[in-house]
Amino acid sequence: MHKFISIFALLFATQSNIAYAGEQNGKVLNLIVRSSDGMIYFEMENKATGKPACATHSYWIIADEKSTTGKQQMAMLLAARVSGQVISVYGTNTCTRWSDGEDVSGIIF
């Protein structure tokens, strides 16, 4: 029984973390790639909701621009920016890539 409660508590904590992560819908307004370290971040129209306290700025940050996922996310952002289509972004509830912007978990295009 103790093992079951521990597993349930872990699942609840994981789901709670996702529930409090930021999310935003809208068009991509700016897409920035820094030459100093390759960091990719972007801004969107409309206001994000649920961002963590560490995300004091409105931009979103690709957590690992060198990874396959980071490259796929960049491609989606470019396509959305060029086409003017609305996207949805949701975060990880963390600011690990840079201390004041939420890391992107997923993009829906």
PDB file of N, CA and C in Angstrom:
ATOM      1  N   MET A   1       0.819  -1.193   0.000  1.00  0.00           N
ATOM      2  CA  MET A   1       0.000   0.000   0.000  1.00  0.00           C
ATOM      3  C   MET A   1       0.867   1.263   0.000  1.00  0.00           C
ATOM      4  N   HIS A   2       1.946   1.237   0.783  1.00  0.00           N
ATOM      5  CA  HIS A   2       2.842   2.391   0.852  1.00  0.00           C
ATOM      6  C   HIS A   2       3.445   2.691  -0.525  1.00  0.00           C
ATOM      7  N   LYS A   3       3.803   1.633  -1.262  1.00  0.00           N
ATOM      8  CA  LYS A   3       4.370   1.791  -2.593  1.00  0.00           C
ATOM      9  C   LYS A   3       3.349   2.440  -3.538  1.00  0.00           C
ATOM     10  N   PHE A   4       2.101   2.027  -3.450  1.00  0.00           N
ATOM     11  CA  PHE A   4       1.039   2.594  -4.275  1.00  0.00           C
ATOM     12  C   PHE A   4       0.873   4.086  -3.992  1.00  0.00           C
ATOM     13  N   ILE A   5       0.880   4.466  -2.727  1.00  0.00           N
ATOM     14  CA  ILE A   5       0.724   5.874  -2.350  1.00  0.00           C
ATOM     15  C   ILE A   5       1.906   6.694  -2.860  1.00  0.00           C
ATOM     16  N   SER A   6       3.097   6.142  -2.772  1.00  0.00           N
ATOM     17  CA  SER A   6       4.284   6.844  -3.267  1.00  0.00           C
ATOM     18  C   SER A   6       4.197   7.076  -4.772  1.00  0.00           C
ATOM     19  N   ILE A   7       3.784   6.064  -5.508  1.00  0.00           N
ATOM     20  CA  ILE A   7       3.636   6.197  -6.963  1.00  0.00           C
ATOM     21  C   ILE A   7       2.554   7.218  -7.292  1.00  0.00           C
ATOM     22  N   PHE A   8       1.436   7.159  -6.595  1.00  0.00           N
ATOM     23  CA  PHE A   8       0.353   8.116  -6.820  1.00  0.00           C
ATOM     24  C   PHE A   8       0.824   9.545  -6.532  1.00  0.00           C
ATOM     25  N   ALA A   9       1.552   9.731  -5.458  1.00  0.00           N
ATOM     26  CA  ALA A   9       2.060  11.066  -5.104  1.00  0.00           C
ATOM     27  C   ALA A   9       3.019  11.583  -6.179  1.00  0.00           C
ATOM     28  N   LEU A  10       3.867  10.715  -6.707  1.00  0.00           N
ATOM     29  CA  LEU A  10       4.792  11.099  -7.758  1.00  0.00           C
ATOM     30  C   LEU A  10       4.039  11.505  -9.024  1.00  0.00           C
ATOM     31  N   LEU A  11       3.050  10.728  -9.404  1.00  0.00           N
ATOM     32  CA  LEU A  11       2.251  11.068 -10.586  1.00  0.00           C
ATOM     33  C   LEU A  11       1.509  12.383 -10.394  1.00  0.00           C
ATOM     34  N   PHE A  12       0.962  12.598  -9.221  1.00  0.00           N
ATOM     35  CA  PHE A  12       0.256  13.847  -8.934  1.00  0.00           C
ATOM     36  C   PHE A  12       1.207  15.032  -9.011  1.00  0.00           C
ATOM     37  N   ALA A  13       2.390  14.902  -8.443  1.00  0.00           N
ATOM     38  CA  ALA A  13       3.373  15.990  -8.468  1.00  0.00           C
ATOM     39  C   ALA A  13       3.799  16.306  -9.897  1.00  0.00           C
ATOM     40  N   THR A  14       3.986  15.275 -10.711  1.00  0.00           N
ATOM     41  CA  THR A  14       4.371  15.471 -12.105  1.00  0.00           C
ATOM     42  C   THR A  14       3.265  16.195 -12.861  1.00  0.00           C
ATOM     43  N   GLN A  15       2.031  15.779 -12.686  1.00  0.00           N
ATOM     44  CA  GLN A  15       0.910  16.413 -13.368  1.00  0.00           C
ATOM     45  C   GLN A  15       0.705  17.836 -12.872  1.00  0.00           C
ATOM     46  N   SER A  16       0.917  18.074 -11.614  1.00  0.00           N
ATOM     47  CA  SER A  16       0.762  19.420 -11.070  1.00  0.00           C
ATOM     48  C   SER A  16       1.783  20.355 -11.677  1.00  0.00           C
ATOM     49  N   ASN A  17       3.000  19.875 -11.885  1.00  0.00           N
ATOM     50  CA  ASN A  17       4.044  20.681 -12.478  1.00  0.00           C
ATOM     51  C   ASN A  17       3.639  21.147 -13.874  1.00  0.00           C
ATOM     52  N   ILE A  18       3.077  20.249 -14.658  1.00  0.00           N
ATOM     53  CA  ILE A  18       2.636  20.601 -16.006  1.00  0.00           C
ATOM     54  C   ILE A  18       1.490  21.594 -15.944  1.00  0.00           C
ATOM     55  N   ALA A  19       0.596  21.419 -15.023  1.00  0.00           N
ATOM     56  CA  ALA A  19      -0.565  22.293 -14.930  1.00  0.00           C
ATOM     57  C   ALA A  19      -0.183  23.731 -14.639  1.00  0.00           C
ATOM     58  N   TYR A  20       0.930  23.950 -13.973  1.00  0.00           N
ATOM     59  CA  TYR A  20       1.331  25.308 -13.637  1.00  0.00           C
ATOM     60  C   TYR A  20       2.339  25.890 -14.603  1.00  0.00           C
ATOM     61  N   ALA A  21       2.695  25.180 -15.642  1.00  0.00           N
ATOM     62  CA  ALA A  21       3.613  25.692 -16.650  1.00  0.00           C
ATOM     63  C   ALA A  21       2.901  26.744 -17.496  1.00  0.00           C
ATOM     64  N   GLY A  22       3.695  27.618 -18.090  1.00  0.00           N
ATOM     65  CA  GLY A  22       3.129  28.660 -18.927  1.00  0.00           C
ATOM     66  C   GLY A  22       2.596  28.117 -20.234  1.00  0.00           C
ATOM     67  N   GLU A  23       1.681  28.879 -20.803  1.00  0.00           N
ATOM     68  CA  GLU A  23       1.173  28.563 -22.135  1.00  0.00           C
ATOM     69  C   GLU A  23       0.742  29.845 -22.809  1.00  0.00           C
ATOM     70  N   GLN A  24       0.764  29.833 -24.129  1.00  0.00           N
ATOM     71  CA  GLN A  24       0.426  31.030 -24.891  1.00  0.00           C
ATOM     72  C   GLN A  24      -0.005  30.643 -26.291  1.00  0.00           C
ATOM     73  N   ASN A  25      -0.967  31.372 -26.821  1.00  0.00           N
ATOM     74  CA  ASN A  25      -1.442  31.196 -28.188  1.00  0.00           C
ATOM     75  C   ASN A  25      -1.276  32.512 -28.927  1.00  0.00           C
ATOM     76  N   GLY A  26      -0.891  32.439 -30.180  1.00  0.00           N
ATOM     77  CA  GLY A  26      -0.767  33.654 -30.977  1.00  0.00           C
ATOM     78  C   GLY A  26       0.254  33.491 -32.079  1.00  0.00           C
ATOM     79  N   LYS A  27       0.517  34.594 -32.759  1.00  0.00           N
ATOM     80  CA  LYS A  27       1.511  34.614 -33.830  1.00  0.00           C
ATOM     81  C   LYS A  27       2.883  34.931 -33.250  1.00  0.00           C
ATOM     82  N   VAL A  28       3.913  34.427 -33.919  1.00  0.00           N
ATOM     83  CA  VAL A  28       5.288  34.724 -33.531  1.00  0.00           C
ATOM     84  C   VAL A  28       5.609  36.135 -34.014  1.00  0.00           C
ATOM     85  N   LEU A  29       5.996  37.007 -33.091  1.00  0.00           N
ATOM     86  CA  LEU A  29       6.334  38.382 -33.444  1.00  0.00           C
ATOM     87  C   LEU A  29       7.819  38.554 -33.736  1.00  0.00           C
ATOM     88  N   ASN A  30       8.658  37.978 -32.895  1.00  0.00           N
ATOM     89  CA  ASN A  30      10.111  38.097 -33.028  1.00  0.00           C
ATOM     90  C   ASN A  30      10.750  36.744 -32.786  1.00  0.00           C
ATOM     91  N   LEU A  31      11.781  36.462 -33.536  1.00  0.00           N
ATOM     92  CA  LEU A  31      12.556  35.238 -33.377  1.00  0.00           C
ATOM     93  C   LEU A  31      14.021  35.660 -33.354  1.00  0.00           C
ATOM     94  N   ILE A  32      14.701  35.396 -32.241  1.00  0.00           N
ATOM     95  CA  ILE A  32      16.050  35.892 -32.035  1.00  0.00           C
ATOM     96  C   ILE A  32      17.010  34.724 -31.812  1.00  0.00           C
ATOM     97  N   VAL A  33      18.167  34.783 -32.464  1.00  0.00           N
ATOM     98  CA  VAL A  33      19.247  33.834 -32.237  1.00  0.00           C
ATOM     99  C   VAL A  33      20.476  34.653 -31.846  1.00  0.00           C
ATOM    100  N   ARG A  34      20.968  34.411 -30.640  1.00  0.00           N
ATOM    101  CA  ARG A  34      22.137  35.157 -30.161  1.00  0.00           C
ATOM    102  C   ARG A  34      23.421  34.555 -30.707  1.00  0.00           C
ATOM    103  N   SER A  35      24.297  35.398 -31.210  1.00  0.00           N
ATOM    104  CA  SER A  35      25.569  34.910 -31.732  1.00  0.00           C
ATOM    105  C   SER A  35      26.538  34.510 -30.624  1.00  0.00           C
ATOM    106  N   SER A  36      26.381  35.073 -29.446  1.00  0.00           N
ATOM    107  CA  SER A  36      27.319  34.791 -28.362  1.00  0.00           C
ATOM    108  C   SER A  36      27.265  33.344 -27.876  1.00  0.00           C
ATOM    109  N   ASP A  37      26.077  32.745 -27.897  1.00  0.00           N
ATOM    110  CA  ASP A  37      25.953  31.382 -27.384  1.00  0.00           C
ATOM    111  C   ASP A  37      24.938  30.524 -28.134  1.00  0.00           C
ATOM    112  N   GLY A  38      24.353  31.060 -29.192  1.00  0.00           N
ATOM    113  CA  GLY A  38      23.400  30.291 -30.001  1.00  0.00           C
ATOM    114  C   GLY A  38      22.016  30.174 -29.409  1.00  0.00           C
ATOM    115  N   MET A  39      21.760  30.863 -28.292  1.00  0.00           N
ATOM    116  CA  MET A  39      20.445  30.761 -27.656  1.00  0.00           C
ATOM    117  C   MET A  39      19.348  31.283 -28.592  1.00  0.00           C
ATOM    118  N   ILE A  40      18.266  30.524 -28.675  1.00  0.00           N
ATOM    119  CA  ILE A  40      17.117  30.893 -29.497  1.00  0.00           C
ATOM    120  C   ILE A  40      15.959  31.236 -28.576  1.00  0.00           C
ATOM    121  N   TYR A  41      15.408  32.422 -28.777  1.00  0.00           N
ATOM    122  CA  TYR A  41      14.231  32.806 -28.013  1.00  0.00           C
ATOM    123  C   TYR A  41      13.289  33.584 -28.911  1.00  0.00           C
ATOM    124  N   PHE A  42      12.017  33.651 -28.500  1.00  0.00           N
ATOM    125  CA  PHE A  42      11.028  34.299 -29.346  1.00  0.00           C
ATOM    126  C   PHE A  42       9.932  34.932 -28.499  1.00  0.00           C
ATOM    127  N   GLU A  43       9.253  35.882 -29.127  1.00  0.00           N
ATOM    128  CA  GLU A  43       8.131  36.571 -28.503  1.00  0.00           C
ATOM    129  C   GLU A  43       6.900  36.361 -29.362  1.00  0.00           C
ATOM    130  N   MET A  44       5.759  36.372 -28.698  1.00  0.00           N
ATOM    131  CA  MET A  44       4.488  36.143 -29.384  1.00  0.00           C
ATOM    132  C   MET A  44       3.501  37.262 -29.058  1.00  0.00           C
ATOM    133  N   GLU A  45       2.479  37.375 -29.901  1.00  0.00           N
ATOM    134  CA  GLU A  45       1.393  38.281 -29.579  1.00  0.00           C
ATOM    135  C   GLU A  45       0.556  37.666 -28.460  1.00  0.00           C
ATOM    136  N   ASN A  46      -0.269  38.447 -27.843  1.00  0.00           N
ATOM    137  CA  ASN A  46      -1.116  38.026 -26.725  1.00  0.00           C
ATOM    138  C   ASN A  46      -0.259  37.778 -25.488  1.00  0.00           C
ATOM    139  N   LYS A  47      -0.921  37.527 -24.417  1.00  0.00           N
ATOM    140  CA  LYS A  47      -0.227  37.350 -23.137  1.00  0.00           C
ATOM    141  C   LYS A  47      -0.212  35.883 -22.726  1.00  0.00           C
ATOM    142  N   ALA A  48       0.920  35.453 -22.188  1.00  0.00           N
ATOM    143  CA  ALA A  48       1.045  34.088 -21.679  1.00  0.00           C
ATOM    144  C   ALA A  48       0.343  33.981 -20.335  1.00  0.00           C
ATOM    145  N   THR A  49      -0.076  32.789 -20.008  1.00  0.00           N
ATOM    146  CA  THR A  49      -0.664  32.522 -18.695  1.00  0.00           C
ATOM    147  C   THR A  49       0.133  31.417 -18.014  1.00  0.00           C
ATOM    148  N   GLY A  50       0.137  31.432 -16.704  1.00  0.00           N
ATOM    149  CA  GLY A  50       0.717  30.358 -15.917  1.00  0.00           C
ATOM    150  C   GLY A  50       2.226  30.267 -15.896  1.00  0.00           C
ATOM    151  N   LYS A  51       2.921  31.306 -16.330  1.00  0.00           N
ATOM    152  CA  LYS A  51       4.387  31.246 -16.341  1.00  0.00           C
ATOM    153  C   LYS A  51       4.934  31.170 -14.921  1.00  0.00           C
ATOM    154  N   PRO A  52       6.058  30.481 -14.721  1.00  0.00           N
ATOM    155  CA  PRO A  52       6.647  30.395 -13.384  1.00  0.00           C
ATOM    156  C   PRO A  52       7.228  31.743 -12.954  1.00  0.00           C
ATOM    157  N   ALA A  53       7.478  31.887 -11.684  1.00  0.00           N
ATOM    158  CA  ALA A  53       7.994  33.142 -11.131  1.00  0.00           C
ATOM    159  C   ALA A  53       9.336  33.538 -11.741  1.00  0.00           C
ATOM    160  N   CYS A  54      10.125  32.563 -12.143  1.00  0.00           N
ATOM    161  CA  CYS A  54      11.440  32.870 -12.728  1.00  0.00           C
ATOM    162  C   CYS A  54      11.319  33.559 -14.088  1.00  0.00           C
ATOM    163  N   ALA A  55      10.224  33.362 -14.795  1.00  0.00           N
ATOM    164  CA  ALA A  55      10.037  33.919 -16.143  1.00  0.00           C
ATOM    165  C   ALA A  55       9.551  35.357 -16.046  1.00  0.00           C
ATOM    166  N   THR A  56      10.463  36.250 -15.746  1.00  0.00           N
ATOM    167  CA  THR A  56      10.113  37.660 -15.571  1.00  0.00           C
ATOM    168  C   THR A  56       9.964  38.407 -16.890  1.00  0.00           C
ATOM    169  N   HIS A  57      10.393  37.786 -17.979  1.00  0.00           N
ATOM    170  CA  HIS A  57      10.219  38.378 -19.311  1.00  0.00           C
ATOM    171  C   HIS A  57       9.219  37.538 -20.101  1.00  0.00           C
ATOM    172  N   SER A  58       8.639  38.136 -21.106  1.00  0.00           N
ATOM    173  CA  SER A  58       7.560  37.476 -21.842  1.00  0.00           C
ATOM    174  C   SER A  58       8.059  36.491 -22.902  1.00  0.00           C
ATOM    175  N   TYR A  59       9.340  36.491 -23.183  1.00  0.00           N
ATOM    176  CA  TYR A  59       9.817  35.593 -24.242  1.00  0.00           C
ATOM    177  C   TYR A  59       9.902  34.140 -23.783  1.00  0.00           C
ATOM    178  N   TRP A  60       9.961  33.270 -24.788  1.00  0.00           N
ATOM    179  CA  TRP A  60      10.108  31.826 -24.593  1.00  0.00           C
ATOM    180  C   TRP A  60      11.479  31.431 -25.097  1.00  0.00           C
ATOM    181  N   ILE A  61      12.063  30.399 -24.488  1.00  0.00           N
ATOM    182  CA  ILE A  61      13.415  29.995 -24.854  1.00  0.00           C
ATOM    183  C   ILE A  61      13.446  28.514 -25.234  1.00  0.00           C
ATOM    184  N   ILE A  62      14.096  28.224 -26.371  1.00  0.00           N
ATOM    185  CA  ILE A  62      14.326  26.836 -26.756  1.00  0.00           C
ATOM    186  C   ILE A  62      15.374  26.282 -25.783  1.00  0.00           C
ATOM    187  N   ALA A  63      15.029  25.234 -25.076  1.00  0.00           N
ATOM    188  CA  ALA A  63      15.878  24.728 -23.997  1.00  0.00           C
ATOM    189  C   ALA A  63      17.235  24.222 -24.487  1.00  0.00           C
ATOM    190  N   ASP A  64      17.261  23.553 -25.631  1.00  0.00           N
ATOM    191  CA  ASP A  64      18.519  23.018 -26.163  1.00  0.00           C
ATOM    192  C   ASP A  64      18.492  23.133 -27.678  1.00  0.00           C
ATOM    193  N   GLU A  65      19.004  24.232 -28.170  1.00  0.00           N
ATOM    194  CA  GLU A  65      18.956  24.519 -29.602  1.00  0.00           C
ATOM    195  C   GLU A  65      19.816  23.558 -30.439  1.00  0.00           C
ATOM    196  N   LYS A  66      20.715  22.825 -29.817  1.00  0.00           N
ATOM    197  CA  LYS A  66      21.573  21.880 -30.543  1.00  0.00           C
ATOM    198  C   LYS A  66      20.935  20.495 -30.681  1.00  0.00           C
ATOM    199  N   SER A  67      19.888  20.240 -29.921  1.00  0.00           N
ATOM    200  CA  SER A  67      19.232  18.933 -29.958  1.00  0.00           C
ATOM    201  C   SER A  67      18.323  18.821 -31.184  1.00  0.00           C
ATOM    202  N   THR A  68      17.943  17.590 -31.508  1.00  0.00           N
ATOM    203  CA  THR A  68      16.996  17.368 -32.602  1.00  0.00           C
ATOM    204  C   THR A  68      15.687  18.089 -32.318  1.00  0.00           C
ATOM    205  N   THR A  69      15.202  17.995 -31.088  1.00  0.00           N
ATOM    206  CA  THR A  69      13.947  18.660 -30.721  1.00  0.00           C
ATOM    207  C   THR A  69      14.076  20.174 -30.866  1.00  0.00           C
ATOM    208  N   GLY A  70      15.178  20.731 -30.409  1.00  0.00           N
ATOM    209  CA  GLY A  70      15.389  22.175 -30.534  1.00  0.00           C
ATOM    210  C   GLY A  70      15.380  22.624 -31.981  1.00  0.00           C
ATOM    211  N   LYS A  71      15.993  21.851 -32.856  1.00  0.00           N
ATOM    212  CA  LYS A  71      16.011  22.169 -34.288  1.00  0.00           C
ATOM    213  C   LYS A  71      14.613  22.053 -34.890  1.00  0.00           C
ATOM    214  N   GLN A  72      13.861  21.051 -34.453  1.00  0.00           N
ATOM    215  CA  GLN A  72      12.480  20.901 -34.932  1.00  0.00           C
ATOM    216  C   GLN A  72      11.622  22.078 -34.462  1.00  0.00           C
ATOM    217  N   GLN A  73      11.802  22.488 -33.218  1.00  0.00           N
ATOM    218  CA  GLN A  73      11.040  23.627 -32.697  1.00  0.00           C
ATOM    219  C   GLN A  73      11.391  24.896 -33.464  1.00  0.00           C
ATOM    220  N   MET A  74      12.666  25.094 -33.777  1.00  0.00           N
ATOM    221  CA  MET A  74      13.084  26.263 -34.552  1.00  0.00           C
ATOM    222  C   MET A  74      12.429  26.252 -35.931  1.00  0.00           C
ATOM    223  N   ALA A  75      12.385  25.081 -36.566  1.00  0.00           N
ATOM    224  CA  ALA A  75      11.750  24.970 -37.882  1.00  0.00           C
ATOM    225  C   ALA A  75      10.268  25.329 -37.805  1.00  0.00           C
ATOM    226  N   MET A  76       9.601  24.870 -36.760  1.00  0.00           N
ATOM    227  CA  MET A  76       8.179  25.193 -36.588  1.00  0.00           C
ATOM    228  C   MET A  76       7.989  26.700 -36.385  1.00  0.00           C
ATOM    229  N   LEU A  77       8.854  27.298 -35.600  1.00  0.00           N
ATOM    230  CA  LEU A  77       8.751  28.743 -35.368  1.00  0.00           C
ATOM    231  C   LEU A  77       8.971  29.537 -36.651  1.00  0.00           C
ATOM    232  N   LEU A  78       9.958  29.125 -37.435  1.00  0.00           N
ATOM    233  CA  LEU A  78      10.206  29.803 -38.714  1.00  0.00           C
ATOM    234  C   LEU A  78       9.001  29.678 -39.644  1.00  0.00           C
ATOM    235  N   ALA A  79       8.444  28.481 -39.729  1.00  0.00           N
ATOM    236  CA  ALA A  79       7.277  28.260 -40.593  1.00  0.00           C
ATOM    237  C   ALA A  79       6.099  29.104 -40.122  1.00  0.00           C
ATOM    238  N   ALA A  80       5.886  29.159 -38.823  1.00  0.00           N
ATOM    239  CA  ALA A  80       4.776  29.942 -38.278  1.00  0.00           C
ATOM    240  C   ALA A  80       4.986  31.431 -38.516  1.00  0.00           C
ATOM    241  N   ARG A  81       6.211  31.893 -38.355  1.00  0.00           N
ATOM    242  CA  ARG A  81       6.515  33.320 -38.552  1.00  0.00           C
ATOM    243  C   ARG A  81       6.302  33.713 -40.000  1.00  0.00           C
ATOM    244  N   VAL A  82       6.826  32.909 -40.911  1.00  0.00           N
ATOM    245  CA  VAL A  82       6.716  33.214 -42.344  1.00  0.00           C
ATOM    246  C   VAL A  82       5.268  33.151 -42.821  1.00  0.00           C
ATOM    247  N   SER A  83       4.521  32.163 -42.345  1.00  0.00           N
ATOM    248  CA  SER A  83       3.142  31.984 -42.802  1.00  0.00           C
ATOM    249  C   SER A  83       2.145  32.863 -42.059  1.00  0.00           C
ATOM    250  N   GLY A  84       2.551  33.404 -40.917  1.00  0.00           N
ATOM    251  CA  GLY A  84       1.636  34.229 -40.127  1.00  0.00           C
ATOM    252  C   GLY A  84       0.580  33.422 -39.389  1.00  0.00           C
ATOM    253  N   GLN A  85       0.799  32.125 -39.260  1.00  0.00           N
ATOM    254  CA  GLN A  85      -0.161  31.250 -38.584  1.00  0.00           C
ATOM    255  C   GLN A  85      -0.025  31.334 -37.066  1.00  0.00           C
ATOM    256  N   VAL A  86      -1.128  31.078 -36.403  1.00  0.00           N
ATOM    257  CA  VAL A  86      -1.167  31.051 -34.941  1.00  0.00           C
ATOM    258  C   VAL A  86      -0.590  29.727 -34.449  1.00  0.00           C
ATOM    259  N   ILE A  87       0.203  29.790 -33.389  1.00  0.00           N
ATOM    260  CA  ILE A  87       0.740  28.594 -32.749  1.00  0.00           C
ATOM    261  C   ILE A  87       0.352  28.602 -31.270  1.00  0.00           C
ATOM    262  N   SER A  88       0.533  27.475 -30.641  1.00  0.00           N
ATOM    263  CA  SER A  88       0.370  27.352 -29.193  1.00  0.00           C
ATOM    264  C   SER A  88       1.691  26.856 -28.633  1.00  0.00           C
ATOM    265  N   VAL A  89       2.111  27.471 -27.556  1.00  0.00           N
ATOM    266  CA  VAL A  89       3.361  27.090 -26.899  1.00  0.00           C
ATOM    267  C   VAL A  89       3.048  26.755 -25.453  1.00  0.00           C
ATOM    268  N   TYR A  90       3.681  25.713 -24.938  1.00  0.00           N
ATOM    269  CA  TYR A  90       3.572  25.432 -23.514  1.00  0.00           C
ATOM    270  C   TYR A  90       4.964  25.161 -22.967  1.00  0.00           C
ATOM    271  N   GLY A  91       5.150  25.556 -21.726  1.00  0.00           N
ATOM    272  CA  GLY A  91       6.471  25.519 -21.137  1.00  0.00           C
ATOM    273  C   GLY A  91       6.715  24.364 -20.191  1.00  0.00           C
ATOM    274  N   THR A  92       7.928  24.362 -19.659  1.00  0.00           N
ATOM    275  CA  THR A  92       8.376  23.314 -18.742  1.00  0.00           C
ATOM    276  C   THR A  92       8.233  23.717 -17.278  1.00  0.00           C
ATOM    277  N   ASN A  93       7.823  24.965 -17.045  1.00  0.00           N
ATOM    278  CA  ASN A  93       7.730  25.520 -15.691  1.00  0.00           C
ATOM    279  C   ASN A  93       9.116  25.732 -15.085  1.00  0.00           C
ATOM    280  N   THR A  94      10.131  25.848 -15.955  1.00  0.00           N
ATOM    281  CA  THR A  94      11.494  26.092 -15.506  1.00  0.00           C
ATOM    282  C   THR A  94      12.158  27.141 -16.391  1.00  0.00           C
ATOM    283  N   CYS A  95      13.211  27.717 -15.872  1.00  0.00           N
ATOM    284  CA  CYS A  95      14.006  28.703 -16.609  1.00  0.00           C
ATOM    285  C   CYS A  95      15.463  28.245 -16.567  1.00  0.00           C
ATOM    286  N   THR A  96      15.767  27.108 -17.201  1.00  0.00           N
ATOM    287  CA  THR A  96      17.105  26.548 -17.105  1.00  0.00           C
ATOM    288  C   THR A  96      18.059  27.071 -18.171  1.00  0.00           C
ATOM    289  N   ARG A  97      17.568  27.341 -19.359  1.00  0.00           N
ATOM    290  CA  ARG A  97      18.456  27.821 -20.435  1.00  0.00           C
ATOM    291  C   ARG A  97      18.898  29.246 -20.163  1.00  0.00           C
ATOM    292  N   TRP A  98      18.001  30.045 -19.645  1.00  0.00           N
ATOM    293  CA  TRP A  98      18.313  31.416 -19.239  1.00  0.00           C
ATOM    294  C   TRP A  98      17.429  31.725 -18.038  1.00  0.00           C
ATOM    295  N   SER A  99      17.929  32.469 -17.117  1.00  0.00           N
ATOM    296  CA  SER A  99      17.276  32.610 -15.805  1.00  0.00           C
ATOM    297  C   SER A  99      15.968  33.394 -15.788  1.00  0.00           C
ATOM    298  N   ASP A 100      15.632  34.107 -16.856  1.00  0.00           N
ATOM    299  CA  ASP A 100      14.424  34.937 -16.794  1.00  0.00           C
ATOM    300  C   ASP A 100      13.391  34.647 -17.880  1.00  0.00           C
ATOM    301  N   GLY A 101      13.548  33.523 -18.583  1.00  0.00           N
ATOM    302  CA  GLY A 101      12.571  33.139 -19.600  1.00  0.00           C
ATOM    303  C   GLY A 101      12.258  31.660 -19.499  1.00  0.00           C
ATOM    304  N   GLU A 102      10.990  31.314 -19.653  1.00  0.00           N
ATOM    305  CA  GLU A 102      10.588  29.915 -19.516  1.00  0.00           C
ATOM    306  C   GLU A 102      11.048  29.068 -20.701  1.00  0.00           C
ATOM    307  N   ASP A 103      11.534  27.873 -20.393  1.00  0.00           N
ATOM    308  CA  ASP A 103      11.932  26.914 -21.431  1.00  0.00           C
ATOM    309  C   ASP A 103      10.683  26.348 -22.112  1.00  0.00           C
ATOM    310  N   VAL A 104      10.779  26.151 -23.418  1.00  0.00           N
ATOM    311  CA  VAL A 104       9.688  25.591 -24.201  1.00  0.00           C
ATOM    312  C   VAL A 104       9.655  24.080 -24.028  1.00  0.00           C
ATOM    313  N   SER A 105       8.494  23.560 -23.734  1.00  0.00           N
ATOM    314  CA  SER A 105       8.299  22.115 -23.707  1.00  0.00           C
ATOM    315  C   SER A 105       7.756  21.646 -25.044  1.00  0.00           C
ATOM    316  N   GLY A 106       6.778  22.365 -25.577  1.00  0.00           N
ATOM    317  CA  GLY A 106       6.185  21.955 -26.840  1.00  0.00           C
ATOM    318  C   GLY A 106       5.585  23.115 -27.619  1.00  0.00           C
ATOM    319  N   ILE A 107       5.480  22.918 -28.907  1.00  0.00           N
ATOM    320  CA  ILE A 107       4.873  23.894 -29.819  1.00  0.00           C
ATOM    321  C   ILE A 107       3.848  23.147 -30.654  1.00  0.00           C
ATOM    322  N   ILE A 108       2.666  23.712 -30.755  1.00  0.00           N
ATOM    323  CA  ILE A 108       1.618  23.146 -31.595  1.00  0.00           C
ATOM    324  C   ILE A 108       1.373  24.116 -32.740  1.00  0.00           C
ATOM    325  N   PHE A 109       1.510  23.600 -33.972  1.00  0.00           N
ATOM    326  CA  PHE A 109       1.374  24.438 -35.164  1.00  0.00           C
ATOM    327  C   PHE A 109       0.281  23.876 -36.031  1.00  0.00           C
TER     328      PHE A 109
END
